[in-house]
Amino acid sequence: MIRLIAADMDGTLLHSNGYITKKTADIIHKIQKSGFEFIVNTGRDYYSAKKELDAAKITCDMICNSGACTYDCFGNPFHIVSIPKSTAKKILEIFQRHHAFADISTDYGKTSIENPEALLK
């Protein structure tokens, strides 16, 4: 018996223009009203995913950051997997040494290593 339907955002829920269409939102609402759980599973950070879901008036639990963070439909975290600060500093040093660019997800959203001192605060 199916109890849960999970969907990715980019390339699945989101239209090619980057938003959830009314038709897709209506289907999700119908799924939820039928008694099925609906959950979003995305590589996006919470705030990016929530912005798109709010615009479509969709409320659901979310798995974000490629599985590193899970949230209930109210935005309360179930589980957050984080990297210790000392490890994050070592990673930043490696990226800086190789003049590499990386996006980093934090509790406050996505950032880059362009300003590592601000990031570590």
JSON list of C-alpha atoms in Angstrom, two decimals:
[
{"chain": "A", "resi": 1, "resn": "MET", "atom": "CA", "xyz": [0.00, 0.00, 0.00]},
{"chain": "A", "resi": 2, "resn": "ILE", "atom": "CA", "xyz": [1.34, 3.42, -0.94]},
{"chain": "A", "resi": 3, "resn": "ARG", "atom": "CA", "xyz": [1.48, 5.83, 2.00]},
{"chain": "A", "resi": 4, "resn": "LEU", "atom": "CA", "xyz": [4.09, 8.35, 0.93]},
{"chain": "A", "resi": 5, "resn": "ILE", "atom": "CA", "xyz": [4.88, 10.15, -2.30]},
{"chain": "A", "resi": 6, "resn": "ALA", "atom": "CA", "xyz": [8.24, 11.91, -2.48]},
{"chain": "A", "resi": 7, "resn": "ALA", "atom": "CA", "xyz": [9.34, 14.27, -5.24]},
{"chain": "A", "resi": 8, "resn": "ASP", "atom": "CA", "xyz": [12.47, 16.17, -6.18]},
{"chain": "A", "resi": 9, "resn": "MET", "atom": "CA", "xyz": [12.14, 19.86, -7.02]},
{"chain": "A", "resi": 10, "resn": "ASP", "atom": "CA", "xyz": [14.56, 20.73, -9.82]},
{"chain": "A", "resi": 11, "resn": "GLY", "atom": "CA", "xyz": [13.58, 18.91, -12.99]},
{"chain": "A", "resi": 12, "resn": "THR", "atom": "CA", "xyz": [10.54, 17.32, -11.34]},
{"chain": "A", "resi": 13, "resn": "LEU", "atom": "CA", "xyz": [8.18, 19.66, -9.44]},
{"chain": "A", "resi": 14, "resn": "LEU", "atom": "CA", "xyz": [9.56, 22.87, -10.87]},
{"chain": "A", "resi": 15, "resn": "HIS", "atom": "CA", "xyz": [8.52, 24.02, -14.32]},
{"chain": "A", "resi": 16, "resn": "SER", "atom": "CA", "xyz": [11.40, 24.81, -16.69]},
{"chain": "A", "resi": 17, "resn": "ASN", "atom": "CA", "xyz": [10.90, 28.47, -15.73]},
{"chain": "A", "resi": 18, "resn": "GLY", "atom": "CA", "xyz": [11.74, 27.63, -12.11]},
{"chain": "A", "resi": 19, "resn": "TYR", "atom": "CA", "xyz": [8.35, 27.59, -10.39]},
{"chain": "A", "resi": 20, "resn": "ILE", "atom": "CA", "xyz": [5.66, 25.08, -9.42]},
{"chain": "A", "resi": 21, "resn": "THR", "atom": "CA", "xyz": [2.72, 25.37, -11.81]},
{"chain": "A", "resi": 22, "resn": "LYS", "atom": "CA", "xyz": [-0.86, 25.63, -10.59]},
{"chain": "A", "resi": 23, "resn": "LYS", "atom": "CA", "xyz": [-1.61, 22.25, -12.20]},
{"chain": "A", "resi": 24, "resn": "THR", "atom": "CA", "xyz": [1.22, 20.59, -10.26]},
{"chain": "A", "resi": 25, "resn": "ALA", "atom": "CA", "xyz": [0.20, 22.31, -7.01]},
{"chain": "A", "resi": 26, "resn": "ASP", "atom": "CA", "xyz": [-3.41, 21.18, -7.52]},
{"chain": "A", "resi": 27, "resn": "ILE", "atom": "CA", "xyz": [-2.27, 17.58, -8.00]},
{"chain": "A", "resi": 28, "resn": "ILE", "atom": "CA", "xyz": [-0.18, 17.73, -4.81]},
{"chain": "A", "resi": 29, "resn": "HIS", "atom": "CA", "xyz": [-3.13, 19.14, -2.86]},
{"chain": "A", "resi": 30, "resn": "LYS", "atom": "CA", "xyz": [-5.34, 16.36, -4.23]},
{"chain": "A", "resi": 31, "resn": "ILE", "atom": "CA", "xyz": [-2.76, 13.75, -3.19]},
{"chain": "A", "resi": 32, "resn": "GLN", "atom": "CA", "xyz": [-2.64, 15.20, 0.33]},
{"chain": "A", "resi": 33, "resn": "LYS", "atom": "CA", "xyz": [-6.45, 15.41, 0.62]},
{"chain": "A", "resi": 34, "resn": "SER", "atom": "CA", "xyz": [-6.64, 11.74, -0.43]},
{"chain": "A", "resi": 35, "resn": "GLY", "atom": "CA", "xyz": [-4.68, 10.78, 2.69]},
{"chain": "A", "resi": 36, "resn": "PHE", "atom": "CA", "xyz": [-1.24, 10.28, 1.19]},
{"chain": "A", "resi": 37, "resn": "GLU", "atom": "CA", "xyz": [1.80, 11.89, 2.75]},
{"chain": "A", "resi": 38, "resn": "PHE", "atom": "CA", "xyz": [3.70, 14.12, 0.34]},
{"chain": "A", "resi": 39, "resn": "ILE", "atom": "CA", "xyz": [7.32, 15.05, 0.94]},
{"chain": "A", "resi": 40, "resn": "VAL", "atom": "CA", "xyz": [9.90, 17.04, -1.01]},
{"chain": "A", "resi": 41, "resn": "ASN", "atom": "CA", "xyz": [13.39, 15.55, -1.31]},
{"chain": "A", "resi": 42, "resn": "THR", "atom": "CA", "xyz": [15.85, 18.06, -2.74]},
{"chain": "A", "resi": 43, "resn": "GLY", "atom": "CA", "xyz": [19.46, 19.10, -2.96]},
{"chain": "A", "resi": 44, "resn": "ARG", "atom": "CA", "xyz": [18.34, 22.65, -2.23]},
{"chain": "A", "resi": 45, "resn": "ASP", "atom": "CA", "xyz": [18.69, 24.27, 1.16]},
{"chain": "A", "resi": 46, "resn": "TYR", "atom": "CA", "xyz": [15.55, 24.70, 3.29]},
{"chain": "A", "resi": 47, "resn": "TYR", "atom": "CA", "xyz": [14.99, 28.38, 2.51]},
{"chain": "A", "resi": 48, "resn": "SER", "atom": "CA", "xyz": [15.27, 27.93, -1.25]},
{"chain": "A", "resi": 49, "resn": "ALA", "atom": "CA", "xyz": [12.89, 24.96, -1.24]},
{"chain": "A", "resi": 50, "resn": "LYS", "atom": "CA", "xyz": [10.44, 26.65, 1.16]},
{"chain": "A", "resi": 51, "resn": "LYS", "atom": "CA", "xyz": [10.26, 29.77, -1.01]},
{"chain": "A", "resi": 52, "resn": "GLU", "atom": "CA", "xyz": [9.04, 27.76, -4.01]},
{"chain": "A", "resi": 53, "resn": "LEU", "atom": "CA", "xyz": [6.61, 25.66, -1.94]},
{"chain": "A", "resi": 54, "resn": "ASP", "atom": "CA", "xyz": [5.15, 28.75, -0.25]},
{"chain": "A", "resi": 55, "resn": "ALA", "atom": "CA", "xyz": [4.62, 30.43, -3.63]},
{"chain": "A", "resi": 56, "resn": "ALA", "atom": "CA", "xyz": [2.55, 27.38, -4.67]},
{"chain": "A", "resi": 57, "resn": "LYS", "atom": "CA", "xyz": [0.78, 27.18, -1.27]},
{"chain": "A", "resi": 58, "resn": "ILE", "atom": "CA", "xyz": [2.19, 23.69, -0.62]},
{"chain": "A", "resi": 59, "resn": "THR", "atom": "CA", "xyz": [2.88, 22.61, 2.94]},
{"chain": "A", "resi": 60, "resn": "CYS", "atom": "CA", "xyz": [4.82, 19.40, 3.52]},
{"chain": "A", "resi": 61, "resn": "ASP", "atom": "CA", "xyz": [7.79, 17.83, 5.24]},
{"chain": "A", "resi": 62, "resn": "MET", "atom": "CA", "xyz": [11.12, 18.30, 3.47]},
{"chain": "A", "resi": 63, "resn": "ILE", "atom": "CA", "xyz": [14.40, 16.50, 3.06]},
{"chain": "A", "resi": 64, "resn": "CYS", "atom": "CA", "xyz": [16.94, 19.16, 2.06]},
{"chain": "A", "resi": 65, "resn": "ASN", "atom": "CA", "xyz": [20.63, 19.53, 1.31]},
{"chain": "A", "resi": 66, "resn": "SER", "atom": "CA", "xyz": [20.69, 16.13, -0.43]},
{"chain": "A", "resi": 67, "resn": "GLY", "atom": "CA", "xyz": [19.57, 14.38, 2.74]},
{"chain": "A", "resi": 68, "resn": "ALA", "atom": "CA", "xyz": [21.67, 16.24, 5.30]},
{"chain": "A", "resi": 69, "resn": "CYS", "atom": "CA", "xyz": [18.68, 18.08, 6.80]},
{"chain": "A", "resi": 70, "resn": "THR", "atom": "CA", "xyz": [15.07, 17.08, 7.40]},
{"chain": "A", "resi": 71, "resn": "TYR", "atom": "CA", "xyz": [12.22, 19.40, 8.42]},
{"chain": "A", "resi": 72, "resn": "ASP", "atom": "CA", "xyz": [8.57, 18.96, 9.34]},
{"chain": "A", "resi": 73, "resn": "CYS", "atom": "CA", "xyz": [5.85, 20.94, 7.59]},
{"chain": "A", "resi": 74, "resn": "PHE", "atom": "CA", "xyz": [6.24, 23.76, 10.15]},
{"chain": "A", "resi": 75, "resn": "GLY", "atom": "CA", "xyz": [9.97, 24.17, 9.46]},
{"chain": "A", "resi": 76, "resn": "ASN", "atom": "CA", "xyz": [11.12, 22.41, 12.62]},
{"chain": "A", "resi": 77, "resn": "PRO", "atom": "CA", "xyz": [14.26, 20.36, 12.02]},
{"chain": "A", "resi": 78, "resn": "PHE", "atom": "CA", "xyz": [14.04, 16.59, 12.55]},
{"chain": "A", "resi": 79, "resn": "HIS", "atom": "CA", "xyz": [17.70, 15.93, 12.00]},
{"chain": "A", "resi": 80, "resn": "ILE", "atom": "CA", "xyz": [20.62, 18.04, 10.83]},
{"chain": "A", "resi": 81, "resn": "VAL", "atom": "CA", "xyz": [23.96, 16.52, 9.85]},
{"chain": "A", "resi": 82, "resn": "SER", "atom": "CA", "xyz": [26.71, 19.09, 10.21]},
{"chain": "A", "resi": 83, "resn": "ILE", "atom": "CA", "xyz": [30.45, 19.29, 9.80]},
{"chain": "A", "resi": 84, "resn": "PRO", "atom": "CA", "xyz": [32.47, 20.28, 12.89]},
{"chain": "A", "resi": 85, "resn": "LYS", "atom": "CA", "xyz": [33.90, 23.80, 12.68]},
{"chain": "A", "resi": 86, "resn": "SER", "atom": "CA", "xyz": [37.49, 22.47, 12.71]},
{"chain": "A", "resi": 87, "resn": "THR", "atom": "CA", "xyz": [36.75, 20.27, 9.69]},
{"chain": "A", "resi": 88, "resn": "ALA", "atom": "CA", "xyz": [35.02, 23.16, 7.88]},
{"chain": "A", "resi": 89, "resn": "LYS", "atom": "CA", "xyz": [38.14, 25.29, 8.40]},
{"chain": "A", "resi": 90, "resn": "LYS", "atom": "CA", "xyz": [40.34, 22.56, 6.89]},
{"chain": "A", "resi": 91, "resn": "ILE", "atom": "CA", "xyz": [38.02, 22.26, 3.89]},
{"chain": "A", "resi": 92, "resn": "LEU", "atom": "CA", "xyz": [38.07, 26.02, 3.36]},
{"chain": "A", "resi": 93, "resn": "GLU", "atom": "CA", "xyz": [41.87, 26.03, 3.49]},
{"chain": "A", "resi": 94, "resn": "ILE", "atom": "CA", "xyz": [42.02, 23.36, 0.77]},
{"chain": "A", "resi": 95, "resn": "PHE", "atom": "CA", "xyz": [39.60, 25.26, -1.45]},
{"chain": "A", "resi": 96, "resn": "GLN", "atom": "CA", "xyz": [41.53, 28.51, -0.96]},
{"chain": "A", "resi": 97, "resn": "ARG", "atom": "CA", "xyz": [44.86, 26.81, -1.66]},
{"chain": "A", "resi": 98, "resn": "HIS", "atom": "CA", "xyz": [43.52, 25.56, -4.99]},
{"chain": "A", "resi": 99, "resn": "HIS", "atom": "CA", "xyz": [41.59, 28.77, -5.78]},
{"chain": "A", "resi": 100, "resn": "ALA", "atom": "CA", "xyz": [38.43, 26.65, -6.00]},
{"chain": "A", "resi": 101, "resn": "PHE", "atom": "CA", "xyz": [34.85, 27.82, -5.68]},
{"chain": "A", "resi": 102, "resn": "ALA", "atom": "CA", "xyz": [32.19, 26.04, -3.66]},
{"chain": "A", "resi": 103, "resn": "ASP", "atom": "CA", "xyz": [28.67, 26.69, -2.48]},
{"chain": "A", "resi": 104, "resn": "ILE", "atom": "CA", "xyz": [28.22, 25.87, 1.18]},
{"chain": "A", "resi": 105, "resn": "SER", "atom": "CA", "xyz": [24.91, 25.31, 2.93]},
{"chain": "A", "resi": 106, "resn": "THR", "atom": "CA", "xyz": [24.55, 26.57, 6.48]},
{"chain": "A", "resi": 107, "resn": "ASP", "atom": "CA", "xyz": [21.74, 26.86, 9.02]},
{"chain": "A", "resi": 108, "resn": "TYR", "atom": "CA", "xyz": [21.13, 30.31, 7.54]},
{"chain": "A", "resi": 109, "resn": "GLY", "atom": "CA", "xyz": [21.02, 29.34, 3.88]},
{"chain": "A", "resi": 110, "resn": "LYS", "atom": "CA", "xyz": [23.51, 28.92, 1.08]},
{"chain": "A", "resi": 111, "resn": "THR", "atom": "CA", "xyz": [26.74, 30.89, 0.89]},
{"chain": "A", "resi": 112, "resn": "SER", "atom": "CA", "xyz": [30.08, 30.74, -0.86]},
{"chain": "A", "resi": 113, "resn": "ILE", "atom": "CA", "xyz": [33.67, 30.71, 0.32]},
{"chain": "A", "resi": 114, "resn": "GLU", "atom": "CA", "xyz": [34.41, 34.12, -1.14]},
{"chain": "A", "resi": 115, "resn": "ASN", "atom": "CA", "xyz": [34.45, 35.48, 2.41]},
{"chain": "A", "resi": 116, "resn": "PRO", "atom": "CA", "xyz": [35.54, 32.57, 4.65]},
{"chain": "A", "resi": 117, "resn": "GLU", "atom": "CA", "xyz": [35.82, 34.70, 7.80]},
{"chain": "A", "resi": 118, "resn": "ALA", "atom": "CA", "xyz": [32.16, 35.76, 7.53]},
{"chain": "A", "resi": 119, "resn": "LEU", "atom": "CA", "xyz": [31.20, 32.16, 6.76]},
{"chain": "A", "resi": 120, "resn": "LEU", "atom": "CA", "xyz": [32.89, 30.75, 9.87]},
{"chain": "A", "resi": 121, "resn": "LYS", "atom": "CA", "xyz": [31.16, 33.26, 12.12]}
]
